[in-house]
Amino acid sequence: GAGVSQTPSNKVTEKGKYVELRCDPISGHTALYWYRQSLGQGPEFLIYFQGTGAADDSGLPNDRFFAVRPEGSVSTLKIQRTERGDSAVYLCASSLTGGATYGYTFGSGTRLTVV
Amino acid sequence: SQQGEEDPQALSIQEGENATMNCSYKTSINNLQWYRQNSGRGLVHLILIRSNEREKHSGRLRVTLDTSKKSSSLLITASRAADTASYFCATDEGGQNFVFGPGTRLSVLP
């Protein structure tokens, strides 16, 4: 597609529930990133995919968070047993190649609210 | 971890004035980027400057990089109300992903 698409744009869930957030990157971009942004803060790195594999998952806060990119395009961020502290905007970005060489194209984000 | 720190945290100027935002970072970098974020929207890439570059221009934007001082500045000339947004610097810390600072909130008053 022309840009990075994230769905849903908003998600409200109850504490303890499981959620999946989807990212559809720009066609041909091999690198895909997930970031999380809390109100008034800068984006915080979660995970970086190069192709199908997670090249760096050091930003995932705990084992409740998991992400996949099985075919090297669409990625899904999965959060188990959600907590109120998980409430944030989850941003996805893609880049032509990895290695922090090129600028990122960001999606509009998914606003997750855990009640 | 937070690498870049923007300064000031908030800036309010009149339309037509120039806006300058600064970014300081701690470790060696290969690349530094500036992004803009309008309220509630995704980030928009503005400029990427490499460690061997000192200055880059794009339209009304001018970015400088001083690796000896580990700092960068973003200058927006002849500001417009539409420039109102948060601006973030992001550095690669020599690694594979970019680390963002907390941002500068710019308000351009008509």
CSV table of C-alpha atoms in Angstrom, one decimal:
chain,number,residue,atom,x,y,z
A,1,GLY,CA,0.0,0.0,0.0
A,2,ALA,CA,0.9,3.7,-0.2
A,3,GLY,CA,1.5,4.0,3.5
A,4,VAL,CA,1.8,2.0,6.8
A,5,SER,CA,-1.7,0.9,7.9
A,6,GLN,CA,-2.5,0.0,11.4
A,7,THR,CA,-5.7,-1.6,12.7
A,8,PRO,CA,-7.7,-1.0,14.7
A,9,SER,CA,-7.2,2.7,15.2
A,10,ASN,CA,-8.7,2.5,18.7
A,11,LYS,CA,-9.1,-0.5,21.0
A,12,VAL,CA,-10.8,-0.5,24.4
A,13,THR,CA,-10.3,-3.7,26.4
A,14,GLU,CA,-10.9,-5.0,29.9
A,15,LYS,CA,-8.0,-5.7,32.2
A,16,GLY,CA,-6.9,-9.3,31.8
A,17,LYS,CA,-8.0,-9.7,28.2
A,18,TYR,CA,-5.9,-10.6,25.2
A,19,VAL,CA,-5.5,-8.1,22.3
A,20,GLU,CA,-3.9,-8.2,18.9
A,21,LEU,CA,-2.7,-5.1,17.0
A,22,ARG,CA,-2.0,-5.3,13.3
A,23,CYS,CA,0.5,-3.5,11.1
A,24,ASP,CA,0.6,-3.6,7.3
A,25,PRO,CA,3.9,-2.0,6.2
A,26,ILE,CA,4.8,-0.3,2.9
A,27,SER,CA,5.2,-3.0,0.2
A,28,GLY,CA,8.8,-3.9,-0.3
A,29,HIS,CA,10.0,-2.6,3.1
A,30,THR,CA,12.0,-5.3,4.8
A,31,ALA,CA,12.3,-3.6,8.2
A,32,LEU,CA,9.4,-3.2,10.5
A,33,TYR,CA,9.4,-1.6,14.0
A,34,TRP,CA,6.9,-1.4,16.8
A,35,TYR,CA,7.0,1.5,19.3
A,36,ARG,CA,4.8,2.5,22.2
A,37,GLN,CA,4.0,6.1,23.1
A,38,SER,CA,2.5,7.3,26.3
A,39,LEU,CA,0.9,10.7,26.6
A,40,GLY,CA,3.5,13.5,26.5
A,41,GLN,CA,6.4,11.1,25.9
A,42,GLY,CA,8.5,10.1,22.9
A,43,PRO,CA,8.0,6.7,21.2
A,44,GLU,CA,9.6,3.9,23.1
A,45,PHE,CA,11.1,1.0,21.1
A,46,LEU,CA,9.6,-2.4,21.5
A,47,ILE,CA,10.7,-4.7,18.7
A,48,TYR,CA,12.4,-4.7,15.2
A,49,PHE,CA,11.8,-7.2,12.4
A,50,GLN,CA,14.2,-7.8,9.5
A,51,GLY,CA,12.1,-9.9,7.1
A,52,THR,CA,10.4,-12.6,9.1
A,53,GLY,CA,12.7,-12.7,12.1
A,54,ALA,CA,12.8,-10.5,15.1
A,55,ALA,CA,16.3,-8.9,14.9
A,56,ASP,CA,15.9,-7.1,18.2
A,57,ASP,CA,13.2,-7.6,20.8
A,58,SER,CA,15.0,-6.0,23.7
A,59,GLY,CA,12.3,-3.4,24.1
A,60,LEU,CA,9.4,-5.7,24.9
A,61,PRO,CA,8.6,-5.0,28.5
A,62,ASN,CA,7.8,-8.5,29.6
A,63,ASP,CA,6.6,-11.9,28.4
A,64,ARG,CA,3.0,-10.7,28.0
A,65,PHE,CA,4.1,-9.0,24.9
A,66,PHE,CA,4.8,-10.9,21.7
A,67,ALA,CA,5.0,-10.0,18.0
A,68,VAL,CA,5.1,-12.0,14.8
A,69,ARG,CA,5.7,-11.3,11.1
A,70,PRO,CA,5.3,-14.8,9.6
A,71,GLU,CA,5.5,-13.8,5.9
A,72,GLY,CA,7.8,-10.8,6.1
A,73,SER,CA,5.0,-8.3,5.5
A,74,VAL,CA,2.1,-7.9,7.9
A,75,SER,CA,3.0,-8.0,11.6
A,76,THR,CA,0.8,-8.6,14.7
A,77,LEU,CA,1.6,-7.3,18.2
A,78,LYS,CA,0.0,-9.5,20.8
A,79,ILE,CA,-0.5,-8.6,24.4
A,80,GLN,CA,-1.7,-11.2,26.9
A,81,ARG,CA,-3.4,-10.5,30.2
A,82,THR,CA,-3.6,-6.7,29.6
A,83,GLU,CA,-3.0,-4.3,32.4
A,84,ARG,CA,-4.0,-0.7,32.8
A,85,GLY,CA,-0.4,0.3,32.4
A,86,ASP,CA,-0.4,-1.1,28.9
A,87,SER,CA,-2.7,1.8,27.8
A,88,ALA,CA,-0.8,3.8,25.2
A,89,VAL,CA,-0.6,4.5,21.5
A,90,TYR,CA,1.2,1.6,19.7
A,91,LEU,CA,3.0,2.8,16.6
A,92,CYS,CA,4.3,0.7,13.7
A,93,ALA,CA,6.9,1.9,11.3
A,94,SER,CA,8.6,0.4,8.3
A,95,SER,CA,11.8,1.2,6.4
A,96,LEU,CA,13.3,0.1,3.1
A,97,THR,CA,16.1,-1.7,4.9
A,98,GLY,CA,17.1,-2.1,8.5
A,99,GLY,CA,20.2,-0.9,10.3
A,100,ALA,CA,18.9,2.6,11.1
A,101,THR,CA,20.1,3.8,7.6
A,102,TYR,CA,16.9,5.3,6.3
A,103,GLY,CA,14.0,7.2,7.8
A,104,TYR,CA,11.0,5.4,9.1
A,105,THR,CA,7.4,5.7,7.7
A,106,PHE,CA,5.0,5.5,10.6
A,107,GLY,CA,1.4,4.4,10.7
A,108,SER,CA,-1.2,6.4,12.5
A,109,GLY,CA,-1.1,4.1,15.5
A,110,THR,CA,-3.5,2.1,17.6
A,111,ARG,CA,-4.7,3.8,20.7
A,112,LEU,CA,-5.1,1.0,23.3
A,113,THR,CA,-7.1,1.7,26.4
A,114,VAL,CA,-7.3,-0.9,29.2
A,115,VAL,CA,-10.1,-0.4,31.6
B,1,SER,CA,16.3,3.9,27.3
B,2,GLN,CA,16.2,7.5,26.2
B,3,GLN,CA,19.1,8.8,24.1
B,4,GLY,CA,18.1,12.1,22.8
B,5,GLU,CA,16.8,15.0,24.9
B,6,GLU,CA,15.1,17.8,23.2
B,7,ASP,CA,15.3,21.4,24.5
B,8,PRO,CA,13.1,23.3,25.2
B,9,GLN,CA,10.2,21.0,26.3
B,10,ALA,CA,7.8,23.6,25.0
B,11,LEU,CA,8.1,26.6,22.7
B,12,SER,CA,5.6,29.2,21.8
B,13,ILE,CA,6.2,31.8,19.0
B,14,GLN,CA,4.4,34.1,16.7
B,15,GLU,CA,3.7,33.2,13.1
B,16,GLY,CA,6.6,34.4,10.9
B,17,GLU,CA,9.2,34.0,13.6
B,18,ASN,CA,11.9,31.3,13.5
B,19,ALA,CA,11.8,28.3,15.8
B,20,THR,CA,14.9,26.6,17.1
B,21,MET,CA,14.8,23.2,18.9
B,22,ASN,CA,17.9,21.4,20.2
B,23,CYS,CA,18.7,17.8,20.8
B,24,SER,CA,21.5,16.4,22.9
B,25,TYR,CA,22.5,12.8,23.1
B,26,LYS,CA,24.9,10.6,25.1
B,27,THR,CA,26.6,8.0,22.9
B,28,SER,CA,28.2,7.8,19.5
B,29,ILE,CA,25.8,7.7,16.6
B,30,ASN,CA,25.7,7.0,12.9
B,31,ASN,CA,22.5,8.8,12.1
B,32,LEU,CA,20.2,11.3,13.7
B,33,GLN,CA,16.6,12.0,12.5
B,34,TRP,CA,14.0,14.6,13.2
B,35,TYR,CA,10.3,13.8,13.2
B,36,ARG,CA,7.1,15.9,13.5
B,37,GLN,CA,3.9,14.6,15.2
B,38,ASN,CA,0.6,16.4,15.0
B,39,SER,CA,-1.7,15.8,17.9
B,40,GLY,CA,-3.0,12.2,17.9
B,41,ARG,CA,-1.4,11.3,14.6
B,42,GLY,CA,1.6,9.3,13.5
B,43,LEU,CA,5.1,10.7,13.2
B,44,VAL,CA,6.3,12.2,10.0
B,45,HIS,CA,9.9,11.9,9.0
B,46,LEU,CA,11.5,15.3,8.4
B,47,ILE,CA,15.3,14.9,7.9
B,48,LEU,CA,18.0,12.3,8.5
B,49,ILE,CA,21.5,13.6,9.0
B,50,ARG,CA,24.5,11.3,9.1
B,51,SER,CA,27.4,11.6,11.5
B,52,ASN,CA,29.7,12.8,8.7
B,53,GLU,CA,27.4,15.6,7.8
B,54,ARG,CA,27.2,19.0,9.6
B,55,GLU,CA,24.2,20.6,8.0
B,56,LYS,CA,21.1,19.7,5.9
B,57,HIS,CA,18.3,21.7,4.5
B,58,SER,CA,14.8,20.8,3.4
B,59,GLY,CA,12.5,23.7,2.4
B,60,ARG,CA,12.1,25.9,5.5
B,61,LEU,CA,13.9,23.3,7.7
B,62,ARG,CA,17.6,23.4,8.6
B,63,VAL,CA,19.3,20.7,10.7
B,64,THR,CA,22.8,21.0,12.1
B,65,LEU,CA,24.8,18.3,13.8
B,66,ASP,CA,27.8,18.7,16.1
B,67,THR,CA,29.2,15.3,16.9
B,68,SER,CA,31.9,16.8,19.2
B,69,LYS,CA,29.2,18.3,21.4
B,70,LYS,CA,26.8,15.4,20.8
B,71,SER,CA,24.0,17.8,19.8
B,72,SER,CA,21.8,18.7,16.9
B,73,SER,CA,19.4,21.6,16.2
B,74,LEU,CA,16.3,22.0,14.1
B,75,LEU,CA,15.5,25.4,12.8
B,76,ILE,CA,12.1,26.2,11.2
B,77,THR,CA,12.2,29.5,9.4
B,78,ALA,CA,9.2,31.8,8.8
B,79,SER,CA,7.0,29.6,10.9
B,80,ARG,CA,3.3,29.0,10.2
B,81,ALA,CA,0.4,28.0,12.3
B,82,ALA,CA,0.5,24.6,10.5
B,83,ASP,CA,3.9,24.0,12.0
B,84,THR,CA,2.3,23.6,15.4
B,85,ALA,CA,3.2,20.1,16.5
B,86,SER,CA,5.6,18.1,18.6
B,87,TYR,CA,9.1,17.6,17.3
B,88,PHE,CA,11.3,14.6,18.2
B,89,CYS,CA,14.9,13.8,17.5
B,90,ALA,CA,15.9,10.1,17.2
B,91,THR,CA,19.4,8.6,17.3
B,92,ASP,CA,20.6,5.2,16.4
B,93,GLU,CA,23.1,4.8,19.3
B,94,GLY,CA,25.2,2.9,16.7
B,95,GLY,CA,22.6,0.2,16.6
B,96,GLN,CA,19.8,-1.1,14.5
B,97,ASN,CA,16.9,1.0,15.7
B,98,PHE,CA,16.2,4.6,16.6
B,99,VAL,CA,15.7,5.9,20.1
B,100,PHE,CA,13.5,8.9,20.5
B,101,GLY,CA,13.7,11.8,22.9
B,102,PRO,CA,10.7,13.2,24.8
B,103,GLY,CA,10.1,15.9,22.2
B,104,THR,CA,9.5,19.7,22.0
B,105,ARG,CA,6.0,20.9,21.8
B,106,LEU,CA,5.9,23.9,19.4
B,107,SER,CA,3.0,26.3,19.3
B,108,VAL,CA,2.9,28.8,16.5
B,109,LEU,CA,0.4,31.6,17.2
B,110,PRO,CA,-1.4,33.4,14.4
